[in-house]
Short mmCIF file of N, CA and C in Angstrom, two decimals:
data_model
loop_
_atom_site.label_atom_id
_atom_site.label_comp_id
_atom_site.label_asym_id
_atom_site.label_seq_id
_atom_site.Cartn_x
_atom_site.Cartn_y
_atom_site.Cartn_z
N MET A 1 -102.22 -51.16 -84.88
CA MET A 1 -102.43 -50.52 -83.59
C MET A 1 -103.72 -49.71 -83.64
N GLU A 2 -104.52 -49.87 -82.60
CA GLU A 2 -105.78 -49.14 -82.46
C GLU A 2 -105.60 -48.07 -81.38
N GLU A 3 -106.50 -47.08 -81.39
CA GLU A 3 -106.45 -46.03 -80.37
C GLU A 3 -107.86 -45.63 -79.98
N PHE A 4 -108.03 -45.34 -78.68
CA PHE A 4 -109.27 -44.68 -78.27
C PHE A 4 -108.93 -43.51 -77.36
N HIS A 5 -109.85 -42.56 -77.36
CA HIS A 5 -109.84 -41.41 -76.46
C HIS A 5 -111.08 -41.59 -75.59
N ALA A 6 -110.92 -41.52 -74.27
CA ALA A 6 -112.05 -41.74 -73.37
C ALA A 6 -112.11 -40.66 -72.31
N ILE A 7 -113.34 -40.30 -71.96
CA ILE A 7 -113.61 -39.42 -70.83
C ILE A 7 -114.42 -40.23 -69.83
N VAL A 8 -113.90 -40.29 -68.61
CA VAL A 8 -114.54 -41.08 -67.56
C VAL A 8 -115.16 -40.12 -66.55
N SER A 9 -116.45 -40.31 -66.26
CA SER A 9 -117.13 -39.45 -65.30
C SER A 9 -117.60 -40.26 -64.10
N GLY A 10 -117.92 -39.55 -63.04
CA GLY A 10 -118.34 -40.16 -61.79
C GLY A 10 -117.38 -39.74 -60.69
N ARG A 11 -117.29 -40.55 -59.65
CA ARG A 11 -116.31 -40.27 -58.59
C ARG A 11 -115.00 -40.95 -59.02
N VAL A 12 -114.20 -40.19 -59.78
CA VAL A 12 -113.00 -40.77 -60.39
C VAL A 12 -111.73 -39.98 -60.07
N GLN A 13 -111.85 -38.95 -59.25
CA GLN A 13 -110.66 -38.24 -58.79
C GLN A 13 -110.54 -38.41 -57.28
N MET A 14 -109.31 -38.42 -56.79
CA MET A 14 -109.01 -38.60 -55.37
C MET A 14 -109.36 -40.02 -54.89
N VAL A 15 -109.40 -40.97 -55.83
CA VAL A 15 -109.71 -42.37 -55.49
C VAL A 15 -108.72 -43.33 -56.13
N MET A 16 -107.53 -42.81 -56.51
CA MET A 16 -106.47 -43.62 -57.12
C MET A 16 -106.83 -44.14 -58.52
N PHE A 17 -107.72 -43.43 -59.22
CA PHE A 17 -108.15 -43.88 -60.54
C PHE A 17 -107.01 -43.85 -61.55
N ARG A 18 -106.18 -42.81 -61.51
CA ARG A 18 -105.08 -42.74 -62.48
C ARG A 18 -104.08 -43.87 -62.26
N ASP A 19 -103.76 -44.16 -61.00
CA ASP A 19 -102.84 -45.26 -60.70
C ASP A 19 -103.43 -46.60 -61.15
N PHE A 20 -104.71 -46.79 -60.88
CA PHE A 20 -105.42 -47.99 -61.32
C PHE A 20 -105.34 -48.12 -62.84
N THR A 21 -105.58 -47.01 -63.53
CA THR A 21 -105.57 -47.00 -64.99
C THR A 21 -104.19 -47.37 -65.52
N GLN A 22 -103.15 -46.77 -64.96
CA GLN A 22 -101.79 -47.06 -65.40
C GLN A 22 -101.43 -48.53 -65.15
N ARG A 23 -101.78 -49.03 -64.00
CA ARG A 23 -101.47 -50.42 -63.64
C ARG A 23 -102.15 -51.40 -64.60
N HIS A 24 -103.42 -51.15 -64.91
CA HIS A 24 -104.16 -52.05 -65.79
C HIS A 24 -103.72 -51.89 -67.24
N ALA A 25 -103.33 -50.69 -67.64
CA ALA A 25 -102.80 -50.50 -69.00
C ALA A 25 -101.54 -51.34 -69.18
N ARG A 26 -100.66 -51.27 -68.21
CA ARG A 26 -99.42 -52.04 -68.30
C ARG A 26 -99.70 -53.54 -68.29
N ARG A 27 -100.69 -53.94 -67.53
CA ARG A 27 -101.08 -55.36 -67.47
C ARG A 27 -101.48 -55.89 -68.85
N PHE A 28 -102.15 -55.04 -69.63
CA PHE A 28 -102.64 -55.46 -70.95
C PHE A 28 -101.73 -55.03 -72.10
N GLY A 29 -100.58 -54.43 -71.79
CA GLY A 29 -99.68 -53.99 -72.84
C GLY A 29 -100.19 -52.79 -73.61
N VAL A 30 -100.97 -51.96 -72.95
CA VAL A 30 -101.55 -50.75 -73.55
C VAL A 30 -100.64 -49.57 -73.23
N VAL A 31 -100.46 -48.67 -74.19
CA VAL A 31 -99.66 -47.46 -73.99
C VAL A 31 -100.56 -46.24 -74.16
N GLY A 32 -100.11 -45.08 -73.62
CA GLY A 32 -100.88 -43.85 -73.74
C GLY A 32 -100.72 -42.98 -72.51
N THR A 33 -101.80 -42.25 -72.19
CA THR A 33 -101.77 -41.33 -71.06
C THR A 33 -103.11 -41.30 -70.33
N VAL A 34 -103.05 -40.86 -69.08
CA VAL A 34 -104.25 -40.61 -68.28
C VAL A 34 -104.00 -39.33 -67.50
N HIS A 35 -105.03 -38.48 -67.40
CA HIS A 35 -104.89 -37.29 -66.55
C HIS A 35 -106.24 -36.78 -66.09
N ASN A 36 -106.22 -36.10 -64.94
CA ASN A 36 -107.42 -35.50 -64.38
C ASN A 36 -107.76 -34.23 -65.14
N LEU A 37 -109.05 -34.01 -65.33
CA LEU A 37 -109.54 -32.77 -65.93
C LEU A 37 -110.06 -31.85 -64.83
N ALA A 38 -110.09 -30.57 -65.09
CA ALA A 38 -110.55 -29.59 -64.10
C ALA A 38 -112.01 -29.79 -63.71
N ASN A 39 -112.80 -30.43 -64.57
CA ASN A 39 -114.22 -30.62 -64.30
C ASN A 39 -114.52 -31.87 -63.47
N GLY A 40 -113.48 -32.55 -62.97
CA GLY A 40 -113.67 -33.72 -62.13
C GLY A 40 -113.66 -35.04 -62.88
N MET A 41 -113.55 -34.98 -64.19
CA MET A 41 -113.49 -36.20 -65.00
C MET A 41 -112.04 -36.59 -65.25
N VAL A 42 -111.85 -37.75 -65.86
CA VAL A 42 -110.52 -38.24 -66.20
C VAL A 42 -110.48 -38.49 -67.70
N GLU A 43 -109.38 -38.08 -68.34
CA GLU A 43 -109.19 -38.28 -69.78
C GLU A 43 -108.12 -39.33 -70.01
N ILE A 44 -108.39 -40.24 -70.93
CA ILE A 44 -107.46 -41.32 -71.25
C ILE A 44 -107.28 -41.40 -72.76
N VAL A 45 -106.03 -41.52 -73.19
CA VAL A 45 -105.71 -41.87 -74.57
C VAL A 45 -104.96 -43.19 -74.48
N ALA A 46 -105.45 -44.20 -75.19
CA ALA A 46 -104.86 -45.53 -75.08
C ALA A 46 -104.65 -46.14 -76.46
N GLN A 47 -103.53 -46.85 -76.60
CA GLN A 47 -103.19 -47.53 -77.85
C GLN A 47 -102.80 -48.97 -77.56
N GLY A 48 -103.16 -49.84 -78.47
CA GLY A 48 -102.80 -51.25 -78.36
C GLY A 48 -103.59 -52.06 -79.35
N SER A 49 -103.59 -53.36 -79.17
CA SER A 49 -104.40 -54.22 -80.03
C SER A 49 -105.87 -54.05 -79.64
N GLN A 50 -106.75 -54.36 -80.56
CA GLN A 50 -108.19 -54.26 -80.29
C GLN A 50 -108.56 -55.09 -79.06
N ALA A 51 -108.04 -56.31 -78.99
CA ALA A 51 -108.37 -57.20 -77.86
C ALA A 51 -107.88 -56.63 -76.54
N SER A 52 -106.66 -56.11 -76.51
CA SER A 52 -106.11 -55.53 -75.28
C SER A 52 -106.90 -54.30 -74.85
N LEU A 53 -107.26 -53.47 -75.81
CA LEU A 53 -108.02 -52.26 -75.48
C LEU A 53 -109.41 -52.60 -74.95
N GLU A 54 -110.04 -53.62 -75.50
CA GLU A 54 -111.36 -54.03 -75.01
C GLU A 54 -111.28 -54.53 -73.56
N LEU A 55 -110.25 -55.31 -73.24
CA LEU A 55 -110.06 -55.77 -71.87
C LEU A 55 -109.77 -54.60 -70.93
N PHE A 56 -108.96 -53.68 -71.39
CA PHE A 56 -108.63 -52.48 -70.62
C PHE A 56 -109.90 -51.67 -70.33
N LEU A 57 -110.73 -51.48 -71.35
CA LEU A 57 -111.99 -50.74 -71.18
C LEU A 57 -112.90 -51.43 -70.18
N ARG A 58 -112.94 -52.74 -70.21
CA ARG A 58 -113.76 -53.48 -69.25
C ARG A 58 -113.36 -53.12 -67.83
N ASP A 59 -112.06 -53.07 -67.57
CA ASP A 59 -111.58 -52.73 -66.23
C ASP A 59 -111.84 -51.26 -65.91
N LEU A 60 -111.68 -50.37 -66.89
CA LEU A 60 -111.94 -48.95 -66.64
C LEU A 60 -113.39 -48.71 -66.23
N ARG A 61 -114.30 -49.47 -66.79
CA ARG A 61 -115.72 -49.29 -66.47
C ARG A 61 -116.02 -49.69 -65.02
N LYS A 62 -115.18 -50.54 -64.46
CA LYS A 62 -115.32 -50.93 -63.04
C LYS A 62 -114.59 -49.94 -62.14
N GLY A 63 -113.35 -49.61 -62.49
CA GLY A 63 -112.55 -48.69 -61.70
C GLY A 63 -112.06 -49.33 -60.41
N PRO A 64 -111.25 -48.57 -59.65
CA PRO A 64 -110.76 -49.07 -58.37
C PRO A 64 -111.88 -49.09 -57.33
N LEU A 65 -111.60 -49.72 -56.22
CA LEU A 65 -112.60 -49.94 -55.18
C LEU A 65 -113.32 -48.67 -54.73
N LEU A 66 -112.60 -47.58 -54.52
CA LEU A 66 -113.21 -46.35 -54.00
C LEU A 66 -113.90 -45.50 -55.07
N ALA A 67 -113.70 -45.83 -56.32
CA ALA A 67 -114.30 -45.05 -57.41
C ALA A 67 -115.74 -45.48 -57.65
N LYS A 68 -116.49 -44.57 -58.26
CA LYS A 68 -117.84 -44.90 -58.73
C LYS A 68 -117.92 -44.37 -60.16
N VAL A 69 -117.63 -45.24 -61.11
CA VAL A 69 -117.64 -44.84 -62.52
C VAL A 69 -119.08 -44.72 -62.99
N LYS A 70 -119.43 -43.52 -63.43
CA LYS A 70 -120.77 -43.28 -63.94
C LYS A 70 -120.85 -43.61 -65.42
N GLU A 71 -119.86 -43.14 -66.18
CA GLU A 71 -119.89 -43.31 -67.62
C GLU A 71 -118.47 -43.26 -68.19
N VAL A 72 -118.24 -44.04 -69.24
CA VAL A 72 -116.99 -43.98 -69.99
C VAL A 72 -117.37 -43.70 -71.44
N ASN A 73 -117.12 -42.47 -71.88
CA ASN A 73 -117.39 -42.09 -73.27
C ASN A 73 -116.14 -42.37 -74.09
N VAL A 74 -116.26 -43.25 -75.07
CA VAL A 74 -115.12 -43.71 -75.84
C VAL A 74 -115.26 -43.29 -77.30
N GLU A 75 -114.19 -42.75 -77.84
CA GLU A 75 -114.11 -42.42 -79.26
C GLU A 75 -112.93 -43.20 -79.84
N TRP A 76 -113.22 -44.14 -80.74
CA TRP A 76 -112.16 -44.87 -81.43
C TRP A 76 -111.69 -43.99 -82.57
N ARG A 77 -110.38 -43.91 -82.76
CA ARG A 77 -109.85 -43.02 -83.79
C ARG A 77 -108.49 -43.51 -84.27
N GLU A 78 -108.03 -42.90 -85.34
CA GLU A 78 -106.69 -43.18 -85.84
C GLU A 78 -105.68 -42.62 -84.83
N PRO A 79 -104.58 -43.31 -84.59
CA PRO A 79 -103.58 -42.80 -83.64
C PRO A 79 -103.12 -41.40 -84.00
N GLN A 80 -103.13 -40.51 -83.01
CA GLN A 80 -102.70 -39.13 -83.18
C GLN A 80 -101.18 -39.01 -83.10
N LYS A 81 -100.59 -39.81 -82.23
CA LYS A 81 -99.13 -39.92 -82.09
C LYS A 81 -98.86 -41.29 -81.49
N ILE A 82 -97.65 -41.75 -81.59
CA ILE A 82 -97.31 -43.08 -81.09
C ILE A 82 -96.66 -42.96 -79.70
N PHE A 83 -97.23 -43.68 -78.74
CA PHE A 83 -96.70 -43.71 -77.38
C PHE A 83 -95.83 -44.95 -77.21
N ASP A 84 -94.88 -44.89 -76.27
CA ASP A 84 -94.06 -46.07 -76.00
C ASP A 84 -94.21 -46.56 -74.56
N SER A 85 -95.06 -45.89 -73.79
CA SER A 85 -95.33 -46.30 -72.41
C SER A 85 -96.70 -45.76 -72.02
N PHE A 86 -97.16 -46.10 -70.83
CA PHE A 86 -98.42 -45.54 -70.33
C PHE A 86 -98.09 -44.67 -69.14
N ASP A 87 -98.38 -43.38 -69.26
CA ASP A 87 -97.96 -42.41 -68.26
C ASP A 87 -99.13 -41.64 -67.66
N ILE A 88 -98.97 -41.28 -66.39
CA ILE A 88 -99.88 -40.36 -65.73
C ILE A 88 -99.37 -38.96 -66.01
N VAL A 89 -100.25 -38.11 -66.53
CA VAL A 89 -99.90 -36.71 -66.80
C VAL A 89 -100.43 -35.88 -65.65
N TYR A 90 -99.53 -35.12 -65.02
CA TYR A 90 -99.93 -34.29 -63.88
C TYR A 90 -100.12 -32.86 -64.29
#
């Protein structure tokens, strides 16, 4: 199992980005969390196979229709904890 931590910047809040992220994570069998940050960015922790995570990242870089993703900063790391689903953290 691989893991990445990502910070997504741009117009990524109030545009259904978290729902989009959760839907695409489930599509690729990725588990983890997504939540909005106070600075207007979105934070994602994702776990899965390397191939699934790469496909997931491809979709995150596009985002939903109303979003304008400026940058996705990704840090690959050892899993910090094991997730069993992909959840939106409020």
